[in-house]
PDB file of C-alpha atoms in Angstrom:
ATOM      1  CA  MET A   1     -25.210  -3.328 -23.083  1.00 55.00           C
ATOM      2  CA  GLU A   2     -23.848  -4.990 -20.005  1.00 62.00           C
ATOM      3  CA  PRO A   3     -22.604  -8.257 -20.498  1.00 83.00           C
ATOM      4  CA  ILE A   4     -24.487 -11.037 -18.552  1.00 90.00           C
ATOM      5  CA  LYS A   5     -21.963 -11.904 -16.143  1.00 88.00           C
ATOM      6  CA  GLU A   6     -21.737  -8.324 -15.035  1.00 88.00           C
ATOM      7  CA  LEU A   7     -25.470  -8.285 -14.478  1.00 90.00           C
ATOM      8  CA  LEU A   8     -25.184 -11.035 -12.466  1.00 90.00           C
ATOM      9  CA  GLN A   9     -22.911  -9.753 -10.361  1.00 88.00           C
ATOM     10  CA  GLN A  10     -24.874  -6.303  -9.990  1.00 88.00           C
ATOM     11  CA  SER A  11     -27.927  -8.578  -9.006  1.00 90.00           C
ATOM     12  CA  ILE A  12     -25.891  -9.784  -6.211  1.00 86.00           C
ATOM     13  CA  ASP A  13     -25.272  -6.170  -5.045  1.00 85.00           C
ATOM     14  CA  GLY A  14     -29.019  -5.600  -5.462  1.00 87.00           C
ATOM     15  CA  THR A  15     -28.433  -2.615  -8.334  1.00 87.00           C
ATOM     16  CA  LEU A  16     -30.355  -3.900 -11.193  1.00 90.00           C
ATOM     17  CA  THR A  17     -32.970  -1.929 -12.850  1.00 92.00           C
ATOM     18  CA  PRO A  18     -36.541  -3.643 -13.696  1.00 94.00           C
ATOM     19  CA  SER A  19     -35.570  -4.061 -17.284  1.00 93.00           C
ATOM     20  CA  GLU A  20     -31.956  -5.607 -16.401  1.00 92.00           C
ATOM     21  CA  GLN A  21     -33.629  -8.200 -13.956  1.00 93.00           C
ATOM     22  CA  GLU A  22     -36.098  -9.273 -16.738  1.00 94.00           C
ATOM     23  CA  ARG A  23     -32.978  -9.675 -19.031  1.00 94.00           C
ATOM     24  CA  LEU A  24     -30.961 -11.740 -16.521  1.00 94.00           C
ATOM     25  CA  ALA A  25     -34.251 -13.967 -15.354  1.00 95.00           C
ATOM     26  CA  GLN A  26     -34.174 -14.935 -19.242  1.00 95.00           C
ATOM     27  CA  ALA A  27     -30.426 -15.293 -19.384  1.00 94.00           C
ATOM     28  CA  LEU A  28     -30.686 -17.698 -16.237  1.00 95.00           C
ATOM     29  CA  ALA A  29     -33.780 -19.644 -17.704  1.00 96.00           C
ATOM     30  CA  ALA A  30     -31.629 -20.584 -20.533  1.00 95.00           C
ATOM     31  CA  SER A  31     -28.287 -21.806 -19.069  1.00 94.00           C
ATOM     32  CA  ALA A  32     -27.846 -24.016 -16.304  1.00 95.00           C
ATOM     33  CA  GLU A  33     -24.062 -22.953 -16.253  1.00 92.00           C
ATOM     34  CA  LEU A  34     -25.158 -19.254 -15.404  1.00 92.00           C
ATOM     35  CA  GLN A  35     -27.568 -20.790 -12.506  1.00 94.00           C
ATOM     36  CA  GLU A  36     -24.585 -22.613 -11.147  1.00 93.00           C
ATOM     37  CA  GLU A  37     -22.437 -19.418 -11.436  1.00 91.00           C
ATOM     38  CA  GLU A  38     -25.168 -17.341  -9.510  1.00 93.00           C
ATOM     39  CA  ARG A  39     -25.573 -20.025  -6.758  1.00 93.00           C
ATOM     40  CA  ILE A  40     -21.656 -20.240  -6.143  1.00 92.00           C
ATOM     41  CA  SER A  41     -21.211 -16.288  -6.193  1.00 91.00           C
ATOM     42  CA  LYS A  42     -23.866 -15.864  -3.438  1.00 91.00           C
ATOM     43  CA  GLU A  43     -22.358 -18.763  -1.328  1.00 91.00           C
ATOM     44  CA  MET A  44     -18.970 -16.945  -1.773  1.00 91.00           C
ATOM     45  CA  ARG A  45     -20.306 -13.432  -1.028  1.00 90.00           C
ATOM     46  CA  HIS A  46     -21.978 -15.114   2.090  1.00 89.00           C
ATOM     47  CA  LEU A  47     -19.125 -16.671   3.089  1.00 90.00           C
ATOM     48  CA  LEU A  48     -16.486 -13.954   2.536  1.00 91.00           C
ATOM     49  CA  SER A  49     -18.732 -11.074   3.795  1.00 86.00           C
ATOM     50  CA  SER A  50     -18.221 -12.461   7.289  1.00 86.00           C
ATOM     51  CA  TYR A  51     -14.526 -12.823   7.009  1.00 89.00           C
ATOM     52  CA  SER A  52     -12.955 -10.197   9.379  1.00 87.00           C
ATOM     53  CA  PRO A  53      -9.159 -10.470   9.996  1.00 92.00           C
ATOM     54  CA  ALA A  54      -7.619  -8.138  11.956  1.00 93.00           C
ATOM     55  CA  TYR A  55      -3.898  -6.934  13.273  1.00 95.00           C
ATOM     56  CA  LYS A  56      -2.706  -7.423  16.755  1.00 94.00           C
ATOM     57  CA  ASP A  57      -3.349  -4.379  19.172  1.00 95.00           C
ATOM     58  CA  GLY A  58      -1.331  -1.207  18.941  1.00 96.00           C
ATOM     59  CA  PHE A  59      -1.154  -1.135  14.810  1.00 97.00           C
ATOM     60  CA  SER A  60      -1.605   2.451  15.018  1.00 96.00           C
ATOM     61  CA  GLY A  61       0.942   2.971  17.434  1.00 95.00           C
ATOM     62  CA  ARG A  62       3.311   0.996  15.407  1.00 96.00           C
ATOM     63  CA  VAL A  63       2.736   3.014  12.329  1.00 96.00           C
ATOM     64  CA  MET A  64       3.045   6.586  14.239  1.00 94.00           C
ATOM     65  CA  GLN A  65       6.351   4.897  15.774  1.00 94.00           C
ATOM     66  CA  ARG A  66       7.450   4.043  12.245  1.00 94.00           C
ATOM     67  CA  LEU A  67       6.748   7.651  10.952  1.00 90.00           C
ATOM     68  CA  LYS A  68       8.458   9.023  13.669  1.00 89.00           C
ATOM     69  CA  LYS A  69      11.839   6.919  12.904  1.00 88.00           C
ATOM     70  CA  GLU A  70      11.770   7.541   9.375  1.00 81.00           C
ATOM     71  CA  SER A  71      11.211  11.328   9.887  1.00 75.00           C
ATOM     72  CA  VAL A  72      14.083  11.307  12.411  1.00 60.00           C
ATOM     73  CA  SER A  73      16.187   8.923   9.972  1.00 56.00           C
ATOM     74  CA  LEU A  74      15.656  11.738   7.246  1.00 50.00           C
ATOM     75  CA  HIS A  75      16.702  14.372   9.666  1.00 50.00           C
ATOM     76  CA  PHE A  76      19.657  12.576  10.816  1.00 50.00           C
ATOM     77  CA  ASP A  77      20.883  11.487   7.274  1.00 52.00           C
ATOM     78  CA  PHE A  78      20.854  15.030   6.079  1.00 57.00           C
ATOM     79  CA  TYR A  79      22.523  16.402   9.270  1.00 57.00           C
ATOM     80  CA  ARG A  80      25.038  13.721   8.890  1.00 59.00           C
ATOM     81  CA  LEU A  81      25.767  14.516   5.262  1.00 63.00           C
ATOM     82  CA  PHE A  82      26.010  18.352   6.146  1.00 68.00           C
ATOM     83  CA  ARG A  83      28.165  17.451   9.109  1.00 70.00           C
ATOM     84  CA  GLN A  84      30.680  15.516   6.758  1.00 71.00           C
ATOM     85  CA  VAL A  85      30.646  17.844   4.195  1.00 76.00           C
ATOM     86  CA  ALA A  86      31.396  20.810   7.042  1.00 80.00           C
ATOM     87  CA  PHE A  87      34.281  18.745   8.444  1.00 78.00           C
ATOM     88  CA  SER A  88      35.699  18.092   5.103  1.00 82.00           C
ATOM     89  CA  GLY A  89      35.836  21.506   4.270  1.00 85.00           C
ATOM     90  CA  VAL A  90      37.328  22.700   7.511  1.00 85.00           C
ATOM     91  CA  ALA A  91      39.903  19.974   7.383  1.00 87.00           C
ATOM     92  CA  ALA A  92      40.927  21.335   3.746  1.00 88.00           C
ATOM     93  CA  ILE A  93      41.095  24.490   4.872  1.00 88.00           C
ATOM     94  CA  ILE A  94      43.504  23.483   7.763  1.00 88.00           C
ATOM     95  CA  VAL A  95      45.655  21.687   5.411  1.00 90.00           C
ATOM     96  CA  LEU A  96      45.882  24.562   3.009  1.00 88.00           C
ATOM     97  CA  LEU A  97      46.831  26.828   5.846  1.00 87.00           C
ATOM     98  CA  PHE A  98      49.406  24.590   7.227  1.00 87.00           C
ATOM     99  CA  ALA A  99      50.789  24.467   3.385  1.00 88.00           C
ATOM    100  CA  ILE A 100      51.000  28.328   3.311  1.00 84.00           C
ATOM    101  CA  TYR A 101      52.743  28.581   6.492  1.00 86.00           C
ATOM    102  CA  PHE A 102      55.371  25.943   5.837  1.00 85.00           C
ATOM    103  CA  MET A 103      56.372  27.576   2.320  1.00 84.00           C
ATOM    104  CA  ASP A 104      55.752  31.168   3.149  1.00 82.00           C
ATOM    105  CA  GLY A 105      56.579  31.215   7.016  1.00 83.00           C
ATOM    106  CA  SER A 106      53.687  33.371   7.711  1.00 79.00           C
ATOM    107  CA  LEU A 107      49.741  33.517   7.944  1.00 80.00           C
ATOM    108  CA  ASP A 108      49.068  36.947   7.291  1.00 80.00           C
ATOM    109  CA  LEU A 109      46.446  38.112   4.919  1.00 78.00           C
ATOM    110  CA  ASP A 110      48.658  38.955   2.154  1.00 76.00           C
ATOM    111  CA  THR A 111      50.290  35.841   2.472  1.00 77.00           C
ATOM    112  CA  ILE A 112      47.027  33.666   2.159  1.00 75.00           C
ATOM    113  CA  MET A 113      46.001  35.795  -0.777  1.00 77.00           C
ATOM    114  CA  GLY A 114      49.020  35.309  -2.298  1.00 75.00           C
ATOM    115  CA  VAL A 115      49.791  38.912  -3.036  1.00 71.00           C
ATOM    116  CA  LYS A 116      52.831  39.091  -0.743  1.00 70.00           C
ATOM    117  CA  GLU A 117      55.069  39.692  -3.604  1.00 72.00           C
ATOM    118  CA  TYR A 118      52.862  42.568  -5.317  1.00 70.00           C
ATOM    119  CA  SER A 119      53.188  46.313  -5.029  1.00 75.00           C
ATOM    120  CA  ALA A 120      50.499  48.155  -2.851  1.00 73.00           C
ATOM    121  CA  ASP A 121      48.494  48.990  -6.264  1.00 78.00           C
ATOM    122  CA  GLU A 122      48.650  45.185  -7.716  1.00 77.00           C
ATOM    123  CA  ALA A 123      47.392  43.912  -4.436  1.00 70.00           C
ATOM    124  CA  LEU A 124      44.397  46.579  -4.062  1.00 77.00           C
ATOM    125  CA  LEU A 125      43.443  45.401  -7.534  1.00 77.00           C
ATOM    126  CA  THR A 126      43.723  41.955  -6.718  1.00 73.00           C
ATOM    127  CA  TYR A 127      41.635  42.363  -3.744  1.00 71.00           C
ATOM    128  CA  LEU A 128      39.095  44.350  -5.628  1.00 76.00           C
ATOM    129  CA  ASN A 129      39.042  41.545  -8.387  1.00 74.00           C
ATOM    130  CA  PHE A 130      38.369  39.172  -5.797  1.00 61.00           C
TER     131      PHE A 130
ATOM    132  CA  MET B   1     -26.425  13.808   1.829  1.00 56.00           C
ATOM    133  CA  ARG B   2     -25.538  10.333   1.497  1.00 65.00           C
ATOM    134  CA  ARG B   3     -23.632   8.424   4.180  1.00 65.00           C
ATOM    135  CA  GLU B   4     -20.841   7.601   2.027  1.00 65.00           C
ATOM    136  CA  GLU B   5     -20.390  11.575   1.091  1.00 66.00           C
ATOM    137  CA  VAL B   6     -20.502  12.514   4.889  1.00 66.00           C
ATOM    138  CA  ILE B   7     -17.714  10.189   5.679  1.00 67.00           C
ATOM    139  CA  HIS B   8     -15.774  11.356   2.533  1.00 70.00           C
ATOM    140  CA  GLN B   9     -15.992  15.026   3.533  1.00 72.00           C
ATOM    141  CA  LYS B  10     -15.045  14.295   6.924  1.00 82.00           C
ATOM    142  CA  ASP B  11     -12.075  12.263   5.921  1.00 86.00           C
ATOM    143  CA  HIS B  12     -10.872  15.396   3.595  1.00 84.00           C
ATOM    144  CA  LEU B  13     -11.230  17.972   6.551  1.00 86.00           C
ATOM    145  CA  LEU B  14      -9.103  15.156   8.688  1.00 88.00           C
ATOM    146  CA  VAL B  15      -6.733  15.251   5.827  1.00 88.00           C
ATOM    147  CA  GLN B  16      -6.542  19.195   5.442  1.00 87.00           C
ATOM    148  CA  GLU B  17      -5.817  19.114   9.461  1.00 87.00           C
ATOM    149  CA  VAL B  18      -2.790  16.779   9.055  1.00 89.00           C
ATOM    150  CA  LEU B  19      -1.431  19.106   6.232  1.00 87.00           C
ATOM    151  CA  ALA B  20      -1.653  22.044   8.601  1.00 86.00           C
ATOM    152  CA  GLY B  21       0.597  19.975  10.785  1.00 85.00           C
ATOM    153  CA  ASN B  22      -1.900  18.001  13.425  1.00 85.00           C
ATOM    154  CA  GLU B  23      -0.351  14.786  13.458  1.00 83.00           C
ATOM    155  CA  LYS B  24      -2.636  13.500  16.240  1.00 86.00           C
ATOM    156  CA  VAL B  25      -5.284  13.690  13.392  1.00 91.00           C
ATOM    157  CA  PHE B  26      -3.075  11.316  11.492  1.00 93.00           C
ATOM    158  CA  LYS B  27      -3.032   8.653  14.108  1.00 93.00           C
ATOM    159  CA  GLU B  28      -7.339   8.952  14.405  1.00 93.00           C
ATOM    160  CA  LEU B  29      -7.137   8.386  10.384  1.00 93.00           C
ATOM    161  CA  VAL B  30      -4.988   5.147  10.678  1.00 96.00           C
ATOM    162  CA  GLN B  31      -7.438   3.826  13.713  1.00 95.00           C
ATOM    163  CA  LYS B  32     -10.168   4.573  11.431  1.00 94.00           C
ATOM    164  CA  HIS B  33      -9.054   2.777   8.536  1.00 96.00           C
ATOM    165  CA  GLU B  34      -7.114   0.128   9.983  1.00 97.00           C
ATOM    166  CA  PRO B  35      -9.730  -2.480   9.894  1.00 96.00           C
ATOM    167  CA  MET B  36     -10.103  -1.972   6.223  1.00 95.00           C
ATOM    168  CA  VAL B  37      -6.325  -2.153   5.583  1.00 97.00           C
ATOM    169  CA  ALA B  38      -6.035  -5.250   7.648  1.00 97.00           C
ATOM    170  CA  ARG B  39      -8.755  -7.089   5.585  1.00 95.00           C
ATOM    171  CA  VAL B  40      -6.919  -6.310   2.482  1.00 96.00           C
ATOM    172  CA  CYS B  41      -3.490  -7.025   3.606  1.00 97.00           C
ATOM    173  CA  ILE B  42      -4.176 -10.172   5.893  1.00 95.00           C
ATOM    174  CA  SER B  43      -6.488 -12.053   3.153  1.00 95.00           C
ATOM    175  CA  MET B  44      -3.695 -11.249   0.439  1.00 96.00           C
ATOM    176  CA  LEU B  45      -0.544 -12.162   2.711  1.00 95.00           C
ATOM    177  CA  GLY B  46      -1.931 -14.280   5.508  1.00 91.00           C
ATOM    178  CA  ASN B  47      -1.952 -13.126   9.082  1.00 86.00           C
ATOM    179  CA  SER B  48       1.695 -12.524   9.280  1.00 89.00           C
ATOM    180  CA  ALA B  49       4.153  -9.934  10.208  1.00 92.00           C
ATOM    181  CA  ASP B  50       4.501  -9.480   6.320  1.00 93.00           C
ATOM    182  CA  ALA B  51       0.652  -8.478   6.321  1.00 96.00           C
ATOM    183  CA  ASP B  52       1.451  -5.856   9.336  1.00 97.00           C
ATOM    184  CA  ASP B  53       4.406  -4.504   7.867  1.00 96.00           C
ATOM    185  CA  VAL B  54       2.686  -3.823   4.508  1.00 97.00           C
ATOM    186  CA  GLY B  55      -0.493  -2.382   6.265  1.00 97.00           C
ATOM    187  CA  GLN B  56       2.114   0.037   8.028  1.00 97.00           C
ATOM    188  CA  GLU B  57       3.558   0.867   4.807  1.00 97.00           C
ATOM    189  CA  THR B  58       0.440   1.523   3.298  1.00 97.00           C
ATOM    190  CA  PHE B  59      -0.015   4.465   5.787  1.00 97.00           C
ATOM    191  CA  ILE B  60       3.613   5.588   5.394  1.00 95.00           C
ATOM    192  CA  ARG B  61       3.073   6.013   1.873  1.00 95.00           C
ATOM    193  CA  PHE B  62      -0.314   7.627   2.151  1.00 94.00           C
ATOM    194  CA  TYR B  63       1.477  10.072   4.767  1.00 93.00           C
ATOM    195  CA  ARG B  64       4.148  10.795   2.289  1.00 91.00           C
ATOM    196  CA  SER B  65       1.435  11.442  -0.579  1.00 90.00           C
ATOM    197  CA  LEU B  66      -0.839  13.300   1.486  1.00 87.00           C
ATOM    198  CA  GLU B  67      -0.617  16.550  -0.669  1.00 84.00           C
ATOM    199  CA  GLN B  68      -1.195  14.846  -3.677  1.00 84.00           C
ATOM    200  CA  PHE B  69      -4.702  13.333  -2.462  1.00 83.00           C
ATOM    201  CA  LYS B  70      -6.980  15.695  -4.179  1.00 78.00           C
ATOM    202  CA  GLY B  71     -10.299  13.647  -2.642  1.00 75.00           C
ATOM    203  CA  GLU B  72     -11.188  12.291  -6.193  1.00 76.00           C
ATOM    204  CA  SER B  73     -11.826   9.357  -4.743  1.00 81.00           C
ATOM    205  CA  SER B  74     -12.718   8.167  -1.239  1.00 89.00           C
ATOM    206  CA  LEU B  75      -9.905   7.776   1.225  1.00 92.00           C
ATOM    207  CA  ALA B  76     -10.942   4.276   1.900  1.00 93.00           C
ATOM    208  CA  THR B  77     -10.499   3.563  -2.009  1.00 94.00           C
ATOM    209  CA  TYR B  78      -7.284   5.591  -2.017  1.00 94.00           C
ATOM    210  CA  LEU B  79      -5.869   3.213   0.844  1.00 96.00           C
ATOM    211  CA  THR B  80      -7.139   0.082  -0.525  1.00 96.00           C
ATOM    212  CA  ARG B  81      -5.397   0.910  -3.842  1.00 96.00           C
ATOM    213  CA  ILE B  82      -2.165   1.302  -2.099  1.00 96.00           C
ATOM    214  CA  ALA B  83      -2.735  -1.828   0.051  1.00 97.00           C
ATOM    215  CA  ILE B  84      -3.519  -4.090  -2.786  1.00 97.00           C
ATOM    216  CA  ASN B  85      -0.526  -3.027  -5.032  1.00 96.00           C
ATOM    217  CA  LEU B  86       2.031  -3.276  -2.006  1.00 97.00           C
ATOM    218  CA  SER B  87       0.392  -6.748  -1.033  1.00 97.00           C
ATOM    219  CA  LEU B  88       0.838  -7.781  -4.638  1.00 96.00           C
ATOM    220  CA  ASN B  89       4.304  -6.422  -4.653  1.00 95.00           C
ATOM    221  CA  GLU B  90       4.963  -8.423  -1.452  1.00 95.00           C
ATOM    222  CA  ILE B  91       3.923 -11.774  -3.230  1.00 93.00           C
ATOM    223  CA  LYS B  92       6.047 -11.253  -6.416  1.00 92.00           C
ATOM    224  CA  ARG B  93       9.169 -10.566  -3.783  1.00 90.00           C
ATOM    225  CA  ARG B  94       8.394 -13.620  -2.110  1.00 86.00           C
ATOM    226  CA  LYS B  95       8.346 -15.501  -5.389  1.00 83.00           C
ATOM    227  CA  ASN B  96      11.649 -14.087  -6.451  1.00 81.00           C
ATOM    228  CA  ARG B  97      12.942 -15.327  -3.043  1.00 75.00           C
ATOM    229  CA  SER B  98      12.054 -18.712  -3.348  1.00 67.00           C
ATOM    230  CA  TRP B  99      13.307 -18.849  -6.784  1.00 60.00           C
ATOM    231  CA  LEU B 100      16.400 -17.523  -5.556  1.00 58.00           C
ATOM    232  CA  VAL B 101      16.818 -20.228  -2.812  1.00 51.00           C
ATOM    233  CA  PHE B 102      15.384 -22.961  -5.591  1.00 49.00           C
ATOM    234  CA  ASN B 103      12.577 -23.495  -3.550  1.00 45.00           C
ATOM    235  CA  ASN B 104       8.755 -23.877  -4.893  1.00 43.00           C
ATOM    236  CA  PRO B 105       8.394 -20.805  -7.055  1.00 41.00           C
ATOM    237  CA  ILE B 106       4.518 -20.702  -6.385  1.00 43.00           C
ATOM    238  CA  ASP B 107       3.722 -18.141  -3.936  1.00 47.00           C
ATOM    239  CA  ASN B 108       4.368 -20.282  -0.809  1.00 43.00           C
ATOM    240  CA  ARG B 109       1.808 -18.517   1.356  1.00 52.00           C
ATOM    241  CA  SER B 110      -0.205 -21.667   1.455  1.00 56.00           C
ATOM    242  CA  VAL B 111      -1.391 -21.573   5.102  1.00 58.00           C
ATOM    243  CA  PRO B 112      -1.914 -25.043   6.571  1.00 61.00           C
ATOM    244  CA  PHE B 113      -5.376 -25.829   7.565  1.00 59.00           C
ATOM    245  CA  ASP B 114      -5.699 -27.144  11.209  1.00 58.00           C
ATOM    246  CA  GLU B 115      -8.771 -29.572  10.901  1.00 54.00           C
ATOM    247  CA  SER B 116      -9.601 -28.833  14.468  1.00 55.00           C
ATOM    248  CA  LYS B 117     -10.469 -25.368  13.570  1.00 53.00           C
ATOM    249  CA  LYS B 118     -13.004 -26.270  10.872  1.00 48.00           C
ATOM    250  CA  LYS B 119     -15.438 -24.113  12.813  1.00 51.00           C
ATOM    251  CA  ASP B 120     -13.457 -21.015  12.782  1.00 78.00           C
ATOM    252  CA  ARG B 121     -14.473 -19.246   9.605  1.00 80.00           C
ATOM    253  CA  ASN B 122     -11.654 -16.910   9.127  1.00 83.00           C
ATOM    254  CA  GLU B 123      -9.398 -19.607   9.322  1.00 84.00           C
ATOM    255  CA  LEU B 124     -11.140 -21.738   6.632  1.00 87.00           C
ATOM    256  CA  VAL B 125     -11.406 -18.707   4.410  1.00 91.00           C
ATOM    257  CA  ASP B 126      -7.603 -17.639   5.143  1.00 90.00           C
ATOM    258  CA  ALA B 127      -6.466 -21.230   4.236  1.00 90.00           C
ATOM    259  CA  ALA B 128      -8.742 -21.112   1.045  1.00 92.00           C
ATOM    260  CA  LEU B 129      -7.521 -17.758  -0.164  1.00 94.00           C
ATOM    261  CA  SER B 130      -3.862 -18.815   0.388  1.00 92.00           C
ATOM    262  CA  ARG B 131      -4.451 -21.231  -2.218  1.00 92.00           C
ATOM    263  CA  LEU B 132      -5.622 -18.910  -4.824  1.00 94.00           C
ATOM    264  CA  GLU B 133      -3.405 -17.525  -7.362  1.00 93.00           C
ATOM    265  CA  PRO B 134      -2.645 -13.750  -6.721  1.00 94.00           C
ATOM    266  CA  SER B 135      -4.517 -12.313  -9.797  1.00 94.00           C
ATOM    267  CA  PHE B 136      -7.645 -14.189  -8.364  1.00 96.00           C
ATOM    268  CA  ARG B 137      -7.385 -13.541  -4.806  1.00 96.00           C
ATOM    269  CA  SER B 138      -7.011  -9.987  -5.284  1.00 97.00           C
ATOM    270  CA  VAL B 139     -10.753  -9.923  -7.307  1.00 96.00           C
ATOM    271  CA  VAL B 140     -11.909 -11.823  -4.845  1.00 96.00           C
ATOM    272  CA  VAL B 141     -10.652  -9.382  -2.135  1.00 96.00           C
ATOM    273  CA  LEU B 142     -11.612  -6.400  -3.895  1.00 96.00           C
ATOM    274  CA  ARG B 143     -15.233  -7.755  -5.012  1.00 94.00           C
ATOM    275  CA  TYR B 144     -16.346  -9.968  -1.989  1.00 93.00           C
ATOM    276  CA  ILE B 145     -14.493  -8.803   0.885  1.00 94.00           C
ATOM    277  CA  GLN B 146     -13.940  -5.329   0.338  1.00 94.00           C
ATOM    278  CA  GLY B 147     -17.480  -5.100  -1.445  1.00 92.00           C
ATOM    279  CA  TYR B 148     -16.604  -2.984  -4.587  1.00 93.00           C
ATOM    280  CA  SER B 149     -18.664  -3.468  -7.608  1.00 92.00           C
ATOM    281  CA  THR B 150     -16.861  -5.304 -10.561  1.00 92.00           C
ATOM    282  CA  LYS B 151     -16.267  -1.923 -12.216  1.00 91.00           C
ATOM    283  CA  GLU B 152     -14.696  -0.415  -9.138  1.00 94.00           C
ATOM    284  CA  THR B 153     -12.475  -3.613  -8.804  1.00 95.00           C
ATOM    285  CA  ALA B 154     -11.537  -3.200 -12.437  1.00 95.00           C
ATOM    286  CA  LYS B 155     -10.846   0.736 -11.877  1.00 95.00           C
ATOM    287  CA  ILE B 156      -8.399  -0.193  -8.634  1.00 95.00           C
ATOM    288  CA  LEU B 157      -6.401  -2.938 -10.315  1.00 96.00           C
ATOM    289  CA  LYS B 158      -6.312  -0.865 -13.706  1.00 95.00           C
ATOM    290  CA  VAL B 159      -7.482  -3.843 -15.766  1.00 96.00           C
ATOM    291  CA  PRO B 160     -10.480  -4.122 -18.176  1.00 95.00           C
ATOM    292  CA  LEU B 161     -13.894  -5.091 -16.797  1.00 92.00           C
ATOM    293  CA  GLY B 162     -13.826  -8.372 -18.793  1.00 91.00           C
ATOM    294  CA  THR B 163     -10.913  -9.423 -17.295  1.00 94.00           C
ATOM    295  CA  VAL B 164     -12.358  -8.890 -13.710  1.00 94.00           C
ATOM    296  CA  LEU B 165     -15.509 -10.708 -14.626  1.00 92.00           C
ATOM    297  CA  SER B 166     -13.506 -13.642 -16.067  1.00 92.00           C
ATOM    298  CA  ARG B 167     -11.057 -13.912 -13.039  1.00 94.00           C
ATOM    299  CA  LEU B 168     -14.170 -13.633 -10.617  1.00 93.00           C
ATOM    300  CA  SER B 169     -15.935 -16.435 -12.297  1.00 91.00           C
ATOM    301  CA  ARG B 170     -12.766 -18.876 -12.379  1.00 93.00           C
ATOM    302  CA  ALA B 171     -11.679 -17.588  -8.815  1.00 94.00           C
ATOM    303  CA  GLN B 172     -15.171 -18.022  -7.093  1.00 92.00           C
ATOM    304  CA  LYS B 173     -15.225 -21.650  -8.811  1.00 92.00           C
ATOM    305  CA  LYS B 174     -11.569 -22.418  -7.459  1.00 94.00           C
ATOM    306  CA  LEU B 175     -12.370 -21.152  -4.021  1.00 93.00           C
ATOM    307  CA  LYS B 176     -15.420 -23.304  -3.871  1.00 92.00           C
ATOM    308  CA  GLU B 177     -13.295 -26.503  -4.950  1.00 92.00           C
ATOM    309  CA  ILE B 178     -10.557 -25.443  -2.338  1.00 92.00           C
ATOM    310  CA  ILE B 179     -13.435 -25.006   0.593  1.00 90.00           C
ATOM    311  CA  THR B 180     -15.188 -28.134  -0.320  1.00 89.00           C
ATOM    312  CA  VAL B 181     -11.705 -30.091  -0.011  1.00 90.00           C
ATOM    313  CA  LEU B 182     -10.750 -28.258   3.264  1.00 86.00           C
ATOM    314  CA  GLU B 183     -14.096 -28.813   4.818  1.00 81.00           C
ATOM    315  CA  LYS B 184     -14.204 -32.787   4.242  1.00 78.00           C
TER     316      LYS B 184
END
């Protein structure tokens, strides 16, 4: 069974069944406090139903701009991260090549793969395993 | 078919179009539901830049969660839920900021009421709502400004029905007292 205060709120919305209306009417007749609450509820509903604040012009444009900015920002962050990783990788490879050249004086494939000192068979096995 | 069901179906179709890549349709959805989101955010936060930001954030969050919107509730209710939660979060943030700078820890949204604007009902309601504590304000906003039933209000706020009824009863008495003082 609905509490009386819930019936009171429903009566303000006009959604009570006849039996619920009767139940509420009996409760109202027996309680001055409930009558006062009913009066205030109706007054507040009337006052607040006409409250109509609005945003300044251009709200939907601001939303779309912000959406676009956040999408670009997400794309930019990913691109920037990718670029950072790519540059770091390239820098590491260049440093490695310099190191190989200074140590071995050559940048041929055998030197880079570290098989310059190997025999042809050992070198082939290394390449195949790689 | 009831009018609400027709609106619900139309919104659902628009959402499908946005998911299919039609961004212009999303702007239509924003324009359609802007008044409702404005009512929630401005009544919770006052007519301020914060209310505009929270309103924008409401639609951004909705856009990001489009795929999760299954249409179980109406789009208006879905947006209302996001708007009211973001507004309550913003109020908490304001309180924390006030505490950090040793200001009055109570929600300092209180809007000074210009007596020369007594006849402007929007100003009166705004000033009165600003003086209600957030938990009361949210039930008043959902019940009387948005027109949800007490059961729907309880569902949106995720609190028991009894809590909504109790808060509503206390809120409307408090609001009445505040308005009486402001109107003097």
